[in-house]
Amino acid sequence: MDNDPGPQGPIPRFLQWAIKPPQSYAVYLICLILVFTLSFYAGTQKPKHSPAPPSATTPSAPRS
């Protein structure tokens, strides 16, 4: 097991780097800021409304 080459590829190497204590605090803060920013952005979007079909139960004004 001493000859284990370690993580292969960029994602496992990043995860190995990111779980160390000094970096983990920065990664946690960045994730919090990202979640806050994305949720704020999503909350400021106006929903797209489709035009409502004319209602059959609403009486119309009489035509002259």
Short mmCIF file of N, CA and C in Angstrom, two decimals:
data_model
loop_
_atom_site.label_atom_id
_atom_site.label_comp_id
_atom_site.label_asym_id
_atom_site.label_seq_id
_atom_site.Cartn_x
_atom_site.Cartn_y
_atom_site.Cartn_z
N MET A 1 0.81 -1.19 0.00
CA MET A 1 0.00 0.00 0.00
C MET A 1 0.86 1.26 0.00
N ASP A 2 2.12 1.12 0.27
CA ASP A 2 2.99 2.30 0.24
C ASP A 2 3.23 2.79 -1.17
N ASN A 3 2.98 1.93 -2.15
CA ASN A 3 3.19 2.31 -3.54
C ASN A 3 1.92 2.86 -4.18
N ASP A 4 0.94 3.24 -3.38
CA ASP A 4 -0.31 3.79 -3.91
C ASP A 4 -0.01 5.11 -4.60
N PRO A 5 -0.35 5.23 -5.88
CA PRO A 5 0.00 6.45 -6.61
C PRO A 5 -0.83 7.66 -6.20
N GLY A 6 -1.87 7.47 -5.45
CA GLY A 6 -2.69 8.61 -5.04
C GLY A 6 -3.84 8.81 -6.02
N PRO A 7 -4.56 9.90 -5.85
CA PRO A 7 -5.72 10.13 -6.71
C PRO A 7 -5.30 10.42 -8.15
N GLN A 8 -6.05 9.89 -9.08
CA GLN A 8 -5.78 10.09 -10.50
C GLN A 8 -6.84 11.04 -11.07
N GLY A 9 -6.45 11.93 -11.93
CA GLY A 9 -7.38 12.85 -12.57
C GLY A 9 -7.53 14.13 -11.79
N PRO A 10 -8.09 15.14 -12.44
CA PRO A 10 -8.19 16.46 -11.80
C PRO A 10 -9.23 16.55 -10.69
N ILE A 11 -10.34 15.85 -10.82
CA ILE A 11 -11.39 15.97 -9.81
C ILE A 11 -10.98 15.31 -8.50
N PRO A 12 -10.48 14.08 -8.50
CA PRO A 12 -10.03 13.50 -7.23
C PRO A 12 -8.86 14.28 -6.61
N ARG A 13 -7.98 14.80 -7.44
CA ARG A 13 -6.86 15.59 -6.90
C ARG A 13 -7.38 16.87 -6.26
N PHE A 14 -8.39 17.51 -6.87
CA PHE A 14 -8.98 18.72 -6.28
C PHE A 14 -9.67 18.39 -4.97
N LEU A 15 -10.42 17.28 -4.95
CA LEU A 15 -11.11 16.90 -3.71
C LEU A 15 -10.11 16.60 -2.60
N GLN A 16 -9.01 15.95 -2.95
CA GLN A 16 -7.97 15.66 -1.95
C GLN A 16 -7.39 16.96 -1.41
N TRP A 17 -7.20 17.94 -2.29
CA TRP A 17 -6.66 19.24 -1.88
C TRP A 17 -7.68 20.00 -1.05
N ALA A 18 -8.97 19.92 -1.43
CA ALA A 18 -10.01 20.74 -0.82
C ALA A 18 -10.40 20.28 0.58
N ILE A 19 -10.09 19.04 0.97
CA ILE A 19 -10.51 18.58 2.29
C ILE A 19 -9.49 18.89 3.37
N LYS A 20 -8.38 19.46 3.01
CA LYS A 20 -7.39 19.86 4.02
C LYS A 20 -7.92 21.10 4.75
N PRO A 21 -7.66 21.23 6.06
CA PRO A 21 -8.29 22.29 6.85
C PRO A 21 -8.18 23.72 6.32
N PRO A 22 -7.06 24.26 5.93
CA PRO A 22 -7.11 25.67 5.51
C PRO A 22 -7.94 25.87 4.24
N GLN A 23 -7.81 24.96 3.29
CA GLN A 23 -8.55 25.09 2.05
C GLN A 23 -10.03 24.78 2.25
N SER A 24 -10.34 23.90 3.17
CA SER A 24 -11.74 23.52 3.35
C SER A 24 -12.58 24.70 3.83
N TYR A 25 -12.00 25.59 4.63
CA TYR A 25 -12.73 26.78 5.07
C TYR A 25 -13.03 27.69 3.88
N ALA A 26 -12.06 27.86 3.00
CA ALA A 26 -12.27 28.71 1.82
C ALA A 26 -13.29 28.07 0.88
N VAL A 27 -13.23 26.76 0.68
CA VAL A 27 -14.17 26.07 -0.19
C VAL A 27 -15.58 26.18 0.39
N TYR A 28 -15.72 26.04 1.69
CA TYR A 28 -17.02 26.17 2.34
C TYR A 28 -17.58 27.58 2.16
N LEU A 29 -16.77 28.59 2.36
CA LEU A 29 -17.21 29.97 2.19
C LEU A 29 -17.62 30.25 0.74
N ILE A 30 -16.84 29.76 -0.19
CA ILE A 30 -17.16 29.96 -1.60
C ILE A 30 -18.48 29.30 -1.95
N CYS A 31 -18.71 28.10 -1.43
CA CYS A 31 -19.98 27.41 -1.69
C CYS A 31 -21.16 28.16 -1.08
N LEU A 32 -20.99 28.69 0.13
CA LEU A 32 -22.06 29.48 0.74
C LEU A 32 -22.40 30.70 -0.09
N ILE A 33 -21.37 31.40 -0.53
CA ILE A 33 -21.58 32.60 -1.34
C ILE A 33 -22.25 32.23 -2.67
N LEU A 34 -21.83 31.13 -3.26
CA LEU A 34 -22.41 30.69 -4.53
C LEU A 34 -23.89 30.34 -4.35
N VAL A 35 -24.23 29.63 -3.30
CA VAL A 35 -25.64 29.27 -3.06
C VAL A 35 -26.47 30.52 -2.79
N PHE A 36 -25.96 31.45 -1.99
CA PHE A 36 -26.68 32.69 -1.71
C PHE A 36 -26.89 33.49 -2.99
N THR A 37 -25.85 33.61 -3.81
CA THR A 37 -25.95 34.40 -5.04
C THR A 37 -26.94 33.77 -6.02
N LEU A 38 -26.86 32.46 -6.19
CA LEU A 38 -27.78 31.80 -7.13
C LEU A 38 -29.22 31.86 -6.64
N SER A 39 -29.45 31.70 -5.35
CA SER A 39 -30.82 31.76 -4.85
C SER A 39 -31.35 33.19 -4.92
N PHE A 40 -30.51 34.18 -4.68
CA PHE A 40 -30.93 35.57 -4.81
C PHE A 40 -31.28 35.88 -6.26
N TYR A 41 -30.43 35.42 -7.18
CA TYR A 41 -30.68 35.64 -8.61
C TYR A 41 -31.97 34.97 -9.05
N ALA A 42 -32.19 33.74 -8.60
CA ALA A 42 -33.41 33.02 -8.96
C ALA A 42 -34.65 33.70 -8.37
N GLY A 43 -34.51 34.30 -7.21
CA GLY A 43 -35.64 34.97 -6.58
C GLY A 43 -35.99 36.29 -7.25
N THR A 44 -35.06 36.89 -7.97
CA THR A 44 -35.34 38.17 -8.61
C THR A 44 -35.90 38.00 -10.02
N GLN A 45 -35.96 36.77 -10.51
CA GLN A 45 -36.50 36.54 -11.85
C GLN A 45 -38.01 36.61 -11.82
N LYS A 46 -38.59 37.21 -12.85
CA LYS A 46 -40.04 37.27 -12.96
C LYS A 46 -40.52 36.01 -13.65
N PRO A 47 -41.55 35.37 -13.13
CA PRO A 47 -42.05 34.16 -13.79
C PRO A 47 -42.74 34.52 -15.10
N LYS A 48 -42.64 33.62 -16.05
CA LYS A 48 -43.31 33.83 -17.33
C LYS A 48 -44.76 33.36 -17.20
N HIS A 49 -45.67 34.26 -17.42
CA HIS A 49 -47.09 33.93 -17.33
C HIS A 49 -47.65 33.75 -18.73
N SER A 50 -48.39 32.68 -18.91
CA SER A 50 -49.07 32.50 -20.19
C SER A 50 -50.40 33.25 -20.11
N PRO A 51 -50.87 33.76 -21.22
CA PRO A 51 -52.14 34.49 -21.16
C PRO A 51 -53.27 33.55 -20.74
N ALA A 52 -54.08 34.01 -19.83
CA ALA A 52 -55.17 33.19 -19.32
C ALA A 52 -56.28 33.10 -20.37
N PRO A 53 -56.83 31.93 -20.55
CA PRO A 53 -57.95 31.81 -21.51
C PRO A 53 -59.17 32.54 -20.96
N PRO A 54 -60.04 33.00 -21.84
CA PRO A 54 -61.24 33.69 -21.34
C PRO A 54 -62.10 32.73 -20.53
N SER A 55 -62.55 33.21 -19.43
CA SER A 55 -63.35 32.37 -18.53
C SER A 55 -64.79 32.30 -19.00
N ALA A 56 -65.36 31.12 -18.98
CA ALA A 56 -66.74 30.93 -19.43
C ALA A 56 -67.73 31.31 -18.34
N THR A 57 -67.28 31.35 -17.10
CA THR A 57 -68.20 31.64 -16.00
C THR A 57 -68.36 33.14 -15.77
N THR A 58 -67.45 33.94 -16.29
CA THR A 58 -67.55 35.38 -16.09
C THR A 58 -68.54 35.95 -17.10
N PRO A 59 -69.58 36.64 -16.62
CA PRO A 59 -70.53 37.21 -17.56
C PRO A 59 -69.90 38.35 -18.35
N SER A 60 -70.27 38.42 -19.60
CA SER A 60 -69.77 39.48 -20.47
C SER A 60 -70.72 40.66 -20.41
N ALA A 61 -70.20 41.80 -20.77
CA ALA A 61 -71.05 42.98 -20.85
C ALA A 61 -72.02 42.82 -22.03
N PRO A 62 -73.23 43.23 -21.87
CA PRO A 62 -74.19 43.09 -22.98
C PRO A 62 -73.75 43.95 -24.18
N ARG A 63 -73.92 43.38 -25.35
CA ARG A 63 -73.56 44.10 -26.57
C ARG A 63 -74.76 44.88 -27.06
N SER A 64 -74.52 46.09 -27.52
CA SER A 64 -75.66 46.86 -28.02
C SER A 64 -75.76 46.80 -29.51
#
